[in-house]
CSV table of C-alpha atoms in Angstrom, one decimal:
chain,number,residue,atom,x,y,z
V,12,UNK,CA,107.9,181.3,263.1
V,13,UNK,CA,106.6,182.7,259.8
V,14,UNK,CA,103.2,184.4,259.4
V,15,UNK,CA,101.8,181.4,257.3
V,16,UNK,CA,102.8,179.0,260.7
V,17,UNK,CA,101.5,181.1,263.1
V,18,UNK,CA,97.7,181.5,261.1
V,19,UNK,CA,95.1,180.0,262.5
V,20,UNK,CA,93.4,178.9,259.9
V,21,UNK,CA,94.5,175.3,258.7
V,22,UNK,CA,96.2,174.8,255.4
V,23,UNK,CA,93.9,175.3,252.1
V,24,UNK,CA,91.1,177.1,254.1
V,25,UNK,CA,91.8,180.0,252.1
V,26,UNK,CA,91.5,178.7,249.1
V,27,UNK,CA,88.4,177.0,249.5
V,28,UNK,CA,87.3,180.5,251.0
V,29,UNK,CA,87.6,182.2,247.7
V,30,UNK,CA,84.9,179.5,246.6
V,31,UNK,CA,82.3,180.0,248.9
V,32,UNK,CA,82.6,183.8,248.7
V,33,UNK,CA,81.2,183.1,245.5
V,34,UNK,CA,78.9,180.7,246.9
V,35,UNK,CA,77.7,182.6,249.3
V,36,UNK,CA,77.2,185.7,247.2
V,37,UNK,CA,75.2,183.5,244.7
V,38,UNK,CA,73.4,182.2,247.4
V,39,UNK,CA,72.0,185.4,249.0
V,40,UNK,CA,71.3,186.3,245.7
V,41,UNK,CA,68.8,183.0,244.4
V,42,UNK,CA,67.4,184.0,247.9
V,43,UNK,CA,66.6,187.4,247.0
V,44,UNK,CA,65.7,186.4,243.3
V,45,UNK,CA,63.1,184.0,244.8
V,46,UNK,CA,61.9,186.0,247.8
V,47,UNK,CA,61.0,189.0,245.4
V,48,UNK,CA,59.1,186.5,242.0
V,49,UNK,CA,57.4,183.6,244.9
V,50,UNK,CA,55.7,186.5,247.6
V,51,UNK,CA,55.7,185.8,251.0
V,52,UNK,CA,53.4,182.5,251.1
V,53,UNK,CA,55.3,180.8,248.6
V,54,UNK,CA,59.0,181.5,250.0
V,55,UNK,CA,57.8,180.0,253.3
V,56,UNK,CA,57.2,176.8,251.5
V,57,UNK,CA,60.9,177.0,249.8
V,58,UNK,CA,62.6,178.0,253.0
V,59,UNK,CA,61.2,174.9,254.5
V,60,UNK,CA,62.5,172.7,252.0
V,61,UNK,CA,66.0,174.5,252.5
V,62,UNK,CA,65.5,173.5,255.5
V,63,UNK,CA,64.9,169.9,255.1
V,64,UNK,CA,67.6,169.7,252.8
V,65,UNK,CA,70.3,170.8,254.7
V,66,UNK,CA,69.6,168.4,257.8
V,67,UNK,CA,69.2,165.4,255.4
V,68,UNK,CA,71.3,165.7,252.7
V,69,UNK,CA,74.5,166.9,255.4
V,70,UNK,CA,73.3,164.8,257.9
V,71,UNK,CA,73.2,161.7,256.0
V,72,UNK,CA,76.1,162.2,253.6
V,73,UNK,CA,78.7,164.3,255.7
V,74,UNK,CA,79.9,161.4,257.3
V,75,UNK,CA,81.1,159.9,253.7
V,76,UNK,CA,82.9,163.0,252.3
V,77,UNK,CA,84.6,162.7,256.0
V,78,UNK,CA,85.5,158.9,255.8
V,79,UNK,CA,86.5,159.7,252.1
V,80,UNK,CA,88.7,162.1,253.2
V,81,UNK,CA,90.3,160.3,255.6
V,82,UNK,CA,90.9,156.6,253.9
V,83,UNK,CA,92.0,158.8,250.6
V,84,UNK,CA,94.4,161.1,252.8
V,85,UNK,CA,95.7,157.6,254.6
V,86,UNK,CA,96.2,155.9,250.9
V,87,UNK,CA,98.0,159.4,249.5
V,88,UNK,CA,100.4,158.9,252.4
V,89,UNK,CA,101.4,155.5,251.0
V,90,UNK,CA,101.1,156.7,247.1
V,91,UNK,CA,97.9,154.7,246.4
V,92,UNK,CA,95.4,155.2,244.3
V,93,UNK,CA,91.8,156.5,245.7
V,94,UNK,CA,89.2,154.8,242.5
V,95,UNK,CA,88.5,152.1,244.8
V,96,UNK,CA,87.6,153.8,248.0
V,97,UNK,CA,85.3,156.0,245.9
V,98,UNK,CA,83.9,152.9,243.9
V,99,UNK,CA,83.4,151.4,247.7
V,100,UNK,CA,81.8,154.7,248.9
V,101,UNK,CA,79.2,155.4,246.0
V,102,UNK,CA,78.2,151.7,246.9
V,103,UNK,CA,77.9,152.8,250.5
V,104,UNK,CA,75.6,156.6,249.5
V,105,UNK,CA,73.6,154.8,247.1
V,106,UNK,CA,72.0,152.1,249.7
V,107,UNK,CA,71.8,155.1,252.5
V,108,UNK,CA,69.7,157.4,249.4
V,109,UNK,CA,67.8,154.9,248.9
V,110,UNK,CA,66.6,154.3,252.6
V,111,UNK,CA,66.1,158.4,252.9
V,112,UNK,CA,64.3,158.7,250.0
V,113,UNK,CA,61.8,155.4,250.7
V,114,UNK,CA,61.7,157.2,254.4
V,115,UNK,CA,60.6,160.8,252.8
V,116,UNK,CA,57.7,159.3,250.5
V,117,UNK,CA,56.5,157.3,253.6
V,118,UNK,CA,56.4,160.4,255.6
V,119,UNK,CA,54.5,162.3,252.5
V,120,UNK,CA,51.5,161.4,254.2
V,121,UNK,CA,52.1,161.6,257.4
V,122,UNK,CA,52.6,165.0,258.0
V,123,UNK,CA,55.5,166.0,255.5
V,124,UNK,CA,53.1,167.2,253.1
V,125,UNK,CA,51.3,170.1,256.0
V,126,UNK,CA,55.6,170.9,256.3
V,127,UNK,CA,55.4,171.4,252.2
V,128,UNK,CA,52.1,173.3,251.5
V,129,UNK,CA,51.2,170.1,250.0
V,130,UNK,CA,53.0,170.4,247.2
V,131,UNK,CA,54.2,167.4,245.3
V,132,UNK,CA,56.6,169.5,243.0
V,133,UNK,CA,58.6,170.5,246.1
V,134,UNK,CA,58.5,166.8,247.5
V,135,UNK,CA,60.0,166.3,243.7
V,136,UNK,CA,62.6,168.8,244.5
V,137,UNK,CA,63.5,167.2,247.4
V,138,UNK,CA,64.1,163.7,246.7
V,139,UNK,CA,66.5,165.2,243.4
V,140,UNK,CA,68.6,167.4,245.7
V,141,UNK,CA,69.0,164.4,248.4
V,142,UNK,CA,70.2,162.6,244.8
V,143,UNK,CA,72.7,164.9,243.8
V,144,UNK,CA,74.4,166.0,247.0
V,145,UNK,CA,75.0,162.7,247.6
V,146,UNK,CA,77.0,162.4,244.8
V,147,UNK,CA,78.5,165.3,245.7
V,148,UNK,CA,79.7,164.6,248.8
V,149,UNK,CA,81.4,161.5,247.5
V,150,UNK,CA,83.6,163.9,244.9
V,151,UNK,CA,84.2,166.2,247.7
V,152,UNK,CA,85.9,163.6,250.2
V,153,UNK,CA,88.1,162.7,247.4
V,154,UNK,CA,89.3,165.8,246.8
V,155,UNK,CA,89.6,166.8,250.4
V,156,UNK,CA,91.9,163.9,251.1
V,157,UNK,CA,94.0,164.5,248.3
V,158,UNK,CA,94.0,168.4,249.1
V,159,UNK,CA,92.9,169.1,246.2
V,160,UNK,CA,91.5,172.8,247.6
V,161,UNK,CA,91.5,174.7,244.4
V,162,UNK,CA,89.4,172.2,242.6
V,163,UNK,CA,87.4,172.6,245.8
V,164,UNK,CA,86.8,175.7,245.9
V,165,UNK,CA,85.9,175.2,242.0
V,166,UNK,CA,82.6,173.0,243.5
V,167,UNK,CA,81.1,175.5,245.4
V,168,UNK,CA,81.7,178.6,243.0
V,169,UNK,CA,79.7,176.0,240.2
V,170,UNK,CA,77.2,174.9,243.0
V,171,UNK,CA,76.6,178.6,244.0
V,172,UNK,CA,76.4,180.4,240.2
V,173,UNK,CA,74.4,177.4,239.1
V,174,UNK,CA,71.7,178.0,241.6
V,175,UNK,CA,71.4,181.9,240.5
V,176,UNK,CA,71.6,181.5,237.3
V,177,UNK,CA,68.9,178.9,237.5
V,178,UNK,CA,66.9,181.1,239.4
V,179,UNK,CA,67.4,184.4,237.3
V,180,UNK,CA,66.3,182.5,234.0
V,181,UNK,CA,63.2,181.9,236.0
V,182,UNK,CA,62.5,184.9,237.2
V,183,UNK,CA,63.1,186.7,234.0
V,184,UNK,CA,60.7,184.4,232.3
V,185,UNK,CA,58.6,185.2,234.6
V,186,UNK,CA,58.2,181.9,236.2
V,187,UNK,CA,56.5,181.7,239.5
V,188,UNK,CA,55.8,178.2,240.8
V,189,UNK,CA,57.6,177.7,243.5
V,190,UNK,CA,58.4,173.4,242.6
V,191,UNK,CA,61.1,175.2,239.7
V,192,UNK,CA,63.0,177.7,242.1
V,193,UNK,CA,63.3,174.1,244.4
V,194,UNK,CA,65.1,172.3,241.6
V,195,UNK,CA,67.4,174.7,241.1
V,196,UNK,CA,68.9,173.5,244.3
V,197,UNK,CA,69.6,170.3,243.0
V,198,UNK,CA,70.4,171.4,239.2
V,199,UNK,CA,73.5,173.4,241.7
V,200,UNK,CA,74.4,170.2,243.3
V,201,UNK,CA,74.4,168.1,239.8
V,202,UNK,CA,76.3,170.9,238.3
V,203,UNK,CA,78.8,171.5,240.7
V,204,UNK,CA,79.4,167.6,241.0
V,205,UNK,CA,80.0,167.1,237.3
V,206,UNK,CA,82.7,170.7,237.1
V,207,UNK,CA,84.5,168.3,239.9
V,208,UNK,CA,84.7,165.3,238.7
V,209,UNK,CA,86.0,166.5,235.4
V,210,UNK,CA,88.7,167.3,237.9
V,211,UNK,CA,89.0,164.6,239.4
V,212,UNK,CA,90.6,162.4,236.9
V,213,UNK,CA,94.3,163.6,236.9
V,214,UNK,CA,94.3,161.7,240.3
V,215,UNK,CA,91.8,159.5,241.0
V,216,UNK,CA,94.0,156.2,240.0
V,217,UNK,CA,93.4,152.6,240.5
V,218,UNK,CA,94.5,151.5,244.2
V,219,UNK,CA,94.3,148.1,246.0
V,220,UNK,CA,90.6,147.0,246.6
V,221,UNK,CA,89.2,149.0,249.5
V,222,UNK,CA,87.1,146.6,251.9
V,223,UNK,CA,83.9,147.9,253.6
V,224,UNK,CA,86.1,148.2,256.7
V,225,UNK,CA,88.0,151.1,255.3
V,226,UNK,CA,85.1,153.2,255.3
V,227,UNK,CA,82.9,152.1,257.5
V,228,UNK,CA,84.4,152.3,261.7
V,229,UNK,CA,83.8,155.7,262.1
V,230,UNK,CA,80.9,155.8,260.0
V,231,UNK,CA,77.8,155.1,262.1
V,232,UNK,CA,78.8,157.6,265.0
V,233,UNK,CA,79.5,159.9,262.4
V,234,UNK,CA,76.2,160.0,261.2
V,235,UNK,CA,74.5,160.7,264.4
V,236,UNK,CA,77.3,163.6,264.8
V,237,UNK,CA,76.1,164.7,261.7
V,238,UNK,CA,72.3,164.6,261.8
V,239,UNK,CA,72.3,166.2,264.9
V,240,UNK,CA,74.8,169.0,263.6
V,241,UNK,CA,72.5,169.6,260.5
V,242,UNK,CA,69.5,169.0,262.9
V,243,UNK,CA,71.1,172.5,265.2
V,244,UNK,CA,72.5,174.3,261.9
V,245,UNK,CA,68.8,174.2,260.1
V,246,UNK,CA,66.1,173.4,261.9
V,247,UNK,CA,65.3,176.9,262.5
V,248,UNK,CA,62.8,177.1,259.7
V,249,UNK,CA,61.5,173.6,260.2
V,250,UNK,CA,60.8,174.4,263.9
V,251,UNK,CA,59.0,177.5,263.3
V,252,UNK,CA,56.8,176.3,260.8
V,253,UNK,CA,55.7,173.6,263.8
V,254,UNK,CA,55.2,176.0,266.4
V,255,UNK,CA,54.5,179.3,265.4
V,256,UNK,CA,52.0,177.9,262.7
V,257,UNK,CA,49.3,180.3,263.7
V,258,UNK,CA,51.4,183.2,262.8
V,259,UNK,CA,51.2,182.9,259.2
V,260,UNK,CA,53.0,180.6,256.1
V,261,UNK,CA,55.2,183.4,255.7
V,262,UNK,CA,57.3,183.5,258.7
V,263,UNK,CA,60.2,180.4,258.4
V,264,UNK,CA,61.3,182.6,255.1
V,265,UNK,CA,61.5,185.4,257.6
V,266,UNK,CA,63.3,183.5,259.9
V,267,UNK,CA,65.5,181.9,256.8
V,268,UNK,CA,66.2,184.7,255.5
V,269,UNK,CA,68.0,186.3,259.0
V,270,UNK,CA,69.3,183.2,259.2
V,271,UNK,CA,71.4,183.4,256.5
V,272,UNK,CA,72.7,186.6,257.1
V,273,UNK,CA,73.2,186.3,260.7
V,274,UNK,CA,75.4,183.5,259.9
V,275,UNK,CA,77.8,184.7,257.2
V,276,UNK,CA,80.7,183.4,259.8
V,277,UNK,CA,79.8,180.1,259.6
V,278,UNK,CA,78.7,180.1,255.7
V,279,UNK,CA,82.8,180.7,255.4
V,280,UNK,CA,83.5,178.4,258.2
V,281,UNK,CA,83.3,175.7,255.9
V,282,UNK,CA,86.2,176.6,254.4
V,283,UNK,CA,87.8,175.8,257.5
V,284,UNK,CA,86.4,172.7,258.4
V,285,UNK,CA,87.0,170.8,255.1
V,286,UNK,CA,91.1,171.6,255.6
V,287,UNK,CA,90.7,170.9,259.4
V,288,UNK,CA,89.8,167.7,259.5
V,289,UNK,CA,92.9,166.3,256.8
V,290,UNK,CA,95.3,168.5,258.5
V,291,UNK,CA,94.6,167.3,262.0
V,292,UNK,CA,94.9,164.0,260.9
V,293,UNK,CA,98.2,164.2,259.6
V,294,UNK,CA,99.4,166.0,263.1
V,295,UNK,CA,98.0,162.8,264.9
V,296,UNK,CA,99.1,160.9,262.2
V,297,UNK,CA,102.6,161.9,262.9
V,298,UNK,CA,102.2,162.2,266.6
V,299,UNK,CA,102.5,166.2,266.7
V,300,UNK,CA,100.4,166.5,269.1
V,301,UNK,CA,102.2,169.9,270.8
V,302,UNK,CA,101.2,171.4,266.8
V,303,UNK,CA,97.7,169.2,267.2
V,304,UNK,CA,96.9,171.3,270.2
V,305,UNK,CA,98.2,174.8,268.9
V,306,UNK,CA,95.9,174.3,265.6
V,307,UNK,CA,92.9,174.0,267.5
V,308,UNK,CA,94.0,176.6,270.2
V,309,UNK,CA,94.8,179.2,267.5
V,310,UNK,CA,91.7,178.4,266.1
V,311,UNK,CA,89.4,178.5,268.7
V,312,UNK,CA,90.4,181.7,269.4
V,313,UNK,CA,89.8,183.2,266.0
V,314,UNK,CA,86.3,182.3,266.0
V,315,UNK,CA,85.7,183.5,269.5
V,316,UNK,CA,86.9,186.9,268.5
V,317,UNK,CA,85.4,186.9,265.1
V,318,UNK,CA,81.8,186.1,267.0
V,319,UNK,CA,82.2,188.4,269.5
V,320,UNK,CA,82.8,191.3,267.1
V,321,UNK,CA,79.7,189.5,264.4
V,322,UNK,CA,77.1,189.3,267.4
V,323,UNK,CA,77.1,193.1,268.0
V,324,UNK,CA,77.4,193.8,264.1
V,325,UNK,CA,74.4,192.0,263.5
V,326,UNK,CA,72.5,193.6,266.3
V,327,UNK,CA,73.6,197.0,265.2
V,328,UNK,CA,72.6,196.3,261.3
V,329,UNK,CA,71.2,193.0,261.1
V,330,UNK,CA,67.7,194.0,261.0
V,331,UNK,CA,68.3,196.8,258.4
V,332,UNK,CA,70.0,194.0,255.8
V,333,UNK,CA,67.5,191.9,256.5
V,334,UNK,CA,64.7,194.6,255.2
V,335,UNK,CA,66.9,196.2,252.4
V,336,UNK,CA,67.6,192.5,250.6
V,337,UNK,CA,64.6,190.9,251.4
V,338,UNK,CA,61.6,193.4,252.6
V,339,UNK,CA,61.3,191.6,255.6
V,340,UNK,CA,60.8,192.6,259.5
V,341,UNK,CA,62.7,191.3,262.0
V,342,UNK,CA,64.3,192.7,265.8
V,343,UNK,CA,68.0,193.1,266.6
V,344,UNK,CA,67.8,191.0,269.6
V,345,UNK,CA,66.3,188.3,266.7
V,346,UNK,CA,69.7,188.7,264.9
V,347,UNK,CA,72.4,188.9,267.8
V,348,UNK,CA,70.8,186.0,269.2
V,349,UNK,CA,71.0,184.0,265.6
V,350,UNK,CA,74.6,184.9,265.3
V,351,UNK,CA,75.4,183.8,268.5
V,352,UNK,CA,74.0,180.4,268.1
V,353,UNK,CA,76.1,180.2,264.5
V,354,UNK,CA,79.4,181.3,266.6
V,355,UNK,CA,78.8,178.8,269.4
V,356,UNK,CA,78.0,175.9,266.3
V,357,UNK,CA,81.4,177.1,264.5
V,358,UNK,CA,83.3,175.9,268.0
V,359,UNK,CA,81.2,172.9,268.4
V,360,UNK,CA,82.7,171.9,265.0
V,361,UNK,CA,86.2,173.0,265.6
V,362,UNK,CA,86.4,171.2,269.0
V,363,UNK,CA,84.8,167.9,267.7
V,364,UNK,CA,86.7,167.6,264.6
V,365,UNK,CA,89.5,167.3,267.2
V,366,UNK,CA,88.2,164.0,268.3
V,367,UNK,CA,87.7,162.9,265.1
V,368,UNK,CA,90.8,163.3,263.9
V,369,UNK,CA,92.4,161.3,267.4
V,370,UNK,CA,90.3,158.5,266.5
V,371,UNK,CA,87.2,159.1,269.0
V,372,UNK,CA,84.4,159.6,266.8
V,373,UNK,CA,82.2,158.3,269.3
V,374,UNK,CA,83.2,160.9,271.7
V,375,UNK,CA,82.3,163.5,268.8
V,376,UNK,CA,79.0,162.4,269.3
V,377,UNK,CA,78.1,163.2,272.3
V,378,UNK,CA,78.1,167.0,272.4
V,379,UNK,CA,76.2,167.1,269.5
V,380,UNK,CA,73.2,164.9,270.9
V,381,UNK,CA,73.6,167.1,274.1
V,382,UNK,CA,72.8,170.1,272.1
V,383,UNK,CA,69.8,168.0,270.1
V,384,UNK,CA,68.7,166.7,273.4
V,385,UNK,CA,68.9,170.5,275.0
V,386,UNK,CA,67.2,172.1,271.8
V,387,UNK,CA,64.1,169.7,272.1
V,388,UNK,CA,63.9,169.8,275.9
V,389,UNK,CA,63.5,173.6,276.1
V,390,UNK,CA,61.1,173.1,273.1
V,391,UNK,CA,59.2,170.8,274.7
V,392,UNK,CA,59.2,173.1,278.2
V,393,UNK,CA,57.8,176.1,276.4
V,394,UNK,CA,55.0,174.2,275.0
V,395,UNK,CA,53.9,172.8,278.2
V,396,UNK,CA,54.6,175.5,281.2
V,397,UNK,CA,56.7,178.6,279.6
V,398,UNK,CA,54.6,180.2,275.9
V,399,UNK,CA,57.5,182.5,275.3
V,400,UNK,CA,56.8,183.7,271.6
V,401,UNK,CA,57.9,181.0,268.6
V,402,UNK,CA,61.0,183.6,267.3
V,403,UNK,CA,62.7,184.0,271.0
V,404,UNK,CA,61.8,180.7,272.0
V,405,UNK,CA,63.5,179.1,268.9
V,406,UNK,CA,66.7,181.7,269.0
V,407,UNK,CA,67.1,181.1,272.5
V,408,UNK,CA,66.9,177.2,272.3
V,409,UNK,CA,69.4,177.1,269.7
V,410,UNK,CA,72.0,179.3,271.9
V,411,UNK,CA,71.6,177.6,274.5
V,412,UNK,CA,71.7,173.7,272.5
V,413,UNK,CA,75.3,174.9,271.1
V,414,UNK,CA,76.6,176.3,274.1
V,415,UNK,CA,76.0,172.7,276.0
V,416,UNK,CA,77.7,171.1,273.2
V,417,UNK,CA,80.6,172.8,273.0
V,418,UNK,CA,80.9,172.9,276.8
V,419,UNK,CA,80.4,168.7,276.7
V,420,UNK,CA,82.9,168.6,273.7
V,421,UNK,CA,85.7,171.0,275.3
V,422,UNK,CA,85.4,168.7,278.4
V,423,UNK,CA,86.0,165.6,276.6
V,424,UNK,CA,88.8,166.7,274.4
V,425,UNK,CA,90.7,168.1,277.6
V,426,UNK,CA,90.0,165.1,278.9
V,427,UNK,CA,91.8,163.3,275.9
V,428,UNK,CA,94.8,165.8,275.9
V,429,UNK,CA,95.8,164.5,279.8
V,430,UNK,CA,95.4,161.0,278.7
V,431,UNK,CA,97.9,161.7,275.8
V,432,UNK,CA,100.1,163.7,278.1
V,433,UNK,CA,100.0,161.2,281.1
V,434,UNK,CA,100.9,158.7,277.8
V,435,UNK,CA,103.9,160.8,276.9
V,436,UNK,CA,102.5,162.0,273.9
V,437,UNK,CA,101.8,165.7,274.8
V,438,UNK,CA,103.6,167.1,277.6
V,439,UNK,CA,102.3,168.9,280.3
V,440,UNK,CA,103.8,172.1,279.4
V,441,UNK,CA,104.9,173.1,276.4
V,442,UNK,CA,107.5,176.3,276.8
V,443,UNK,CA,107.8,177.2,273.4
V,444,UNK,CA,104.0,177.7,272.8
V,445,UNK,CA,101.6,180.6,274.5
V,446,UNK,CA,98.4,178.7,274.3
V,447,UNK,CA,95.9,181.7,273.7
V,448,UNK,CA,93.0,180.2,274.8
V,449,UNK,CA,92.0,177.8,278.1
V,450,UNK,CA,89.5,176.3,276.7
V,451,UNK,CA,91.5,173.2,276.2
């Protein structure tokens, strides 16, 4: 067995990786940039609104990039063309923007203005950047199922060097208001969108018409799958504003900020999941599922040692990074515990794409609304019997939300395997594999 077939990363991760190193690089960067022009009052507003738009805009839209990617992978493998399914998808964003969007301006007044400093510039900011990743999510399920990677990774080096650019023209001019550093997260998305559908063209051909059916089984468990995962990946901000309100505007950009670099792991992870999902699909597809298995157990076990090794980085130097980039204060214990709760999310994802990809979306589901479920209940128990203080209370919740998920998820997959093997599909044993991990 070669090298290449014994990695465990799945096939065009790496190239997509080279992308969001530049993405991420960029993105630490319009950070910094707009930590050091806005001050600490206006950041917190900012940081809030990153929050908000990476539960909505993921949570809403993920779900069509991944049903993209899967009906344009299933018409490649018949030498289709994917315009229709596109056509039929933009169709399908465009009606669930313009519920979100009528949603947000409703909840302007009821309360979503306290969560923007009230604001209308960054309520501005956020209906654009709902817009635009929504187109964006469309292009990038198209070029996911046509495996298109390199012209992947070109979206998220345009999203990411938009963004900074954006922000360092601001900064230079001496611009301060905090409603312009927000658009510049949706100038990224609108950028990056129109750098990939320039690419795009060589093969998105006309196909046979593609019915509402061929997007839309999965599509609605999805979508809870996928609010709740953007609910656990960045609600930290969001959360803190709520309850540690009393500590000052300033502190969700102090817990944004050691977010972000807590979680470099998972920034890259992405990488991984957008060539998981196609590549899994074709193993099932083709009824591999010994190789099915393997993939997943190889990859679990990369991201368990990765965390392991990130956890006690972060608590070591976490807290020094976060003061040298940003100015800002915060403990080691802060940081291990943020890293761990982006390790345990980065197996969450790994395990449920798995079901997913065997057809089970609605199984996918479920540890993600455990994890919600566990997230708000230990919320909920702080606020009436326990008062631990708003950081530890919201690190610990979310280690402990992505830990049940991924327990819940585990089970259910392994669950799934025996069915398949009592089926005849996946043998008990497989001799020529050494499985490194039991989790499965």
């Amino acid at each position: 067995m070669s090298l290449r077939d014994r990695s465990p990363l799945p096939e065009g991760a790496t190239a997509i990786g080279v992308g969001l190193v530049i993405n991420g690089i960029a993105t630490y960067a319009f950070l910094v940039v707009a930590r050091r022009a806005l001050g600490d009052e206006a950041y917190g507003g900012l940081a809030v609104l990153w929050g908000l738009v990476y539960i909505l805009g993921p949570g809403l839209f993920q779900p069509l990039e991944q049903e993209i990617a899967r009906a344009t992978a299933n018409r490649a493998s018949r030498q289709e063309g994917s315009a229709p399914v596109l056509r039929q998808a933009s169709r399908i964003g465009l009606v669930q923007l313009l519920i979100v969007e009528a949603a947000v301006i409703l909840a302007w007044p009821l309360g979503l203005d306290g969560l923007l400093d009230h604001k209308i510039s960054l309520l501005v900011a956020l209906l654009c950047a709902l817009a635009c990743f929504m187109g964006a999510e469309c292009v990038r399920g198209v070029l996911s199922g046509r495996h298109e990677f390199n012209r992947y990774r070109s979206y998220f080096a345009a999203e990411g060097a938009a963004r900074f650019l954006v922000a360092g023209v601001l900064a230079i001019i001496g611009i301060q208001a905090v409603g312009a550093y927000a658009t510049a997260i949706a100038i990224a998305f609108a950028v990056a969108t129109v750098v990939a559908i320039g690419s795009l063209r060589p093969f998105v051909k006309p196909g046979p018409p593609a019915p509402l059916g061929e997007l839309t089984p999965a599509l609605g468990w999805l979508l809870i799958a996928s609010l709740s995962e953007a609910f656990l990946l960045n609600v930290g901000p969001v959360a803190l504003e709520i309850v540690g309100d009393d500590l000052g505007e300033e502190v969700p950009g102090v817990f944004l900020n050691g977010l972000i670099i807590s979680r470099v792991p998972l920034f890259f992870f992405q990488a991984v999941r957008a060539a998981l999902l196609p590549n899994l699909a074709s193993l099932a597809g083709n009824d591999d599922l010994n190789g099915f298995r393997d993939l997943q157990l190889r990859l679990v076990a990369a991201v368990m040692s990765v965390a392991a090794v990130w956890v006690a980085t972060m608590a070591f130097i976490g807290p020094w990074l976060v003061e040298f980039l940003f100015g800002d204060q915060i403990g080691s214990v802060d940081m291990a515990l943020l890293a761990a709760s982006g390790a345990g999310l980065m197996i969450l994802l790994s395990l449920s794409l798995g079901l997913v990809a065997l057809d089970h979306a609605r199984l996918a589901v479920v540890g993600f609304v455990v994890g919600v479920a566990t997230f708000l209940a230990i919320a909920a128990t702080n606020e009436l019997f326990l008062q631990v203080e708003p950081f530890l209370l919201v690190e610990s919740a979310l280690v402990a939300a992505v830990g049940a998920g991924a327990i819940v998820t585990a089970g259910l997959l392994r669950y799934e395997y025996a069915l398949h093997a009592r089926a005849g599909r996946l043998p008990e044993t497989d001799p020529d594999s050494t499985p490194p991990s039991s989790i499965l």
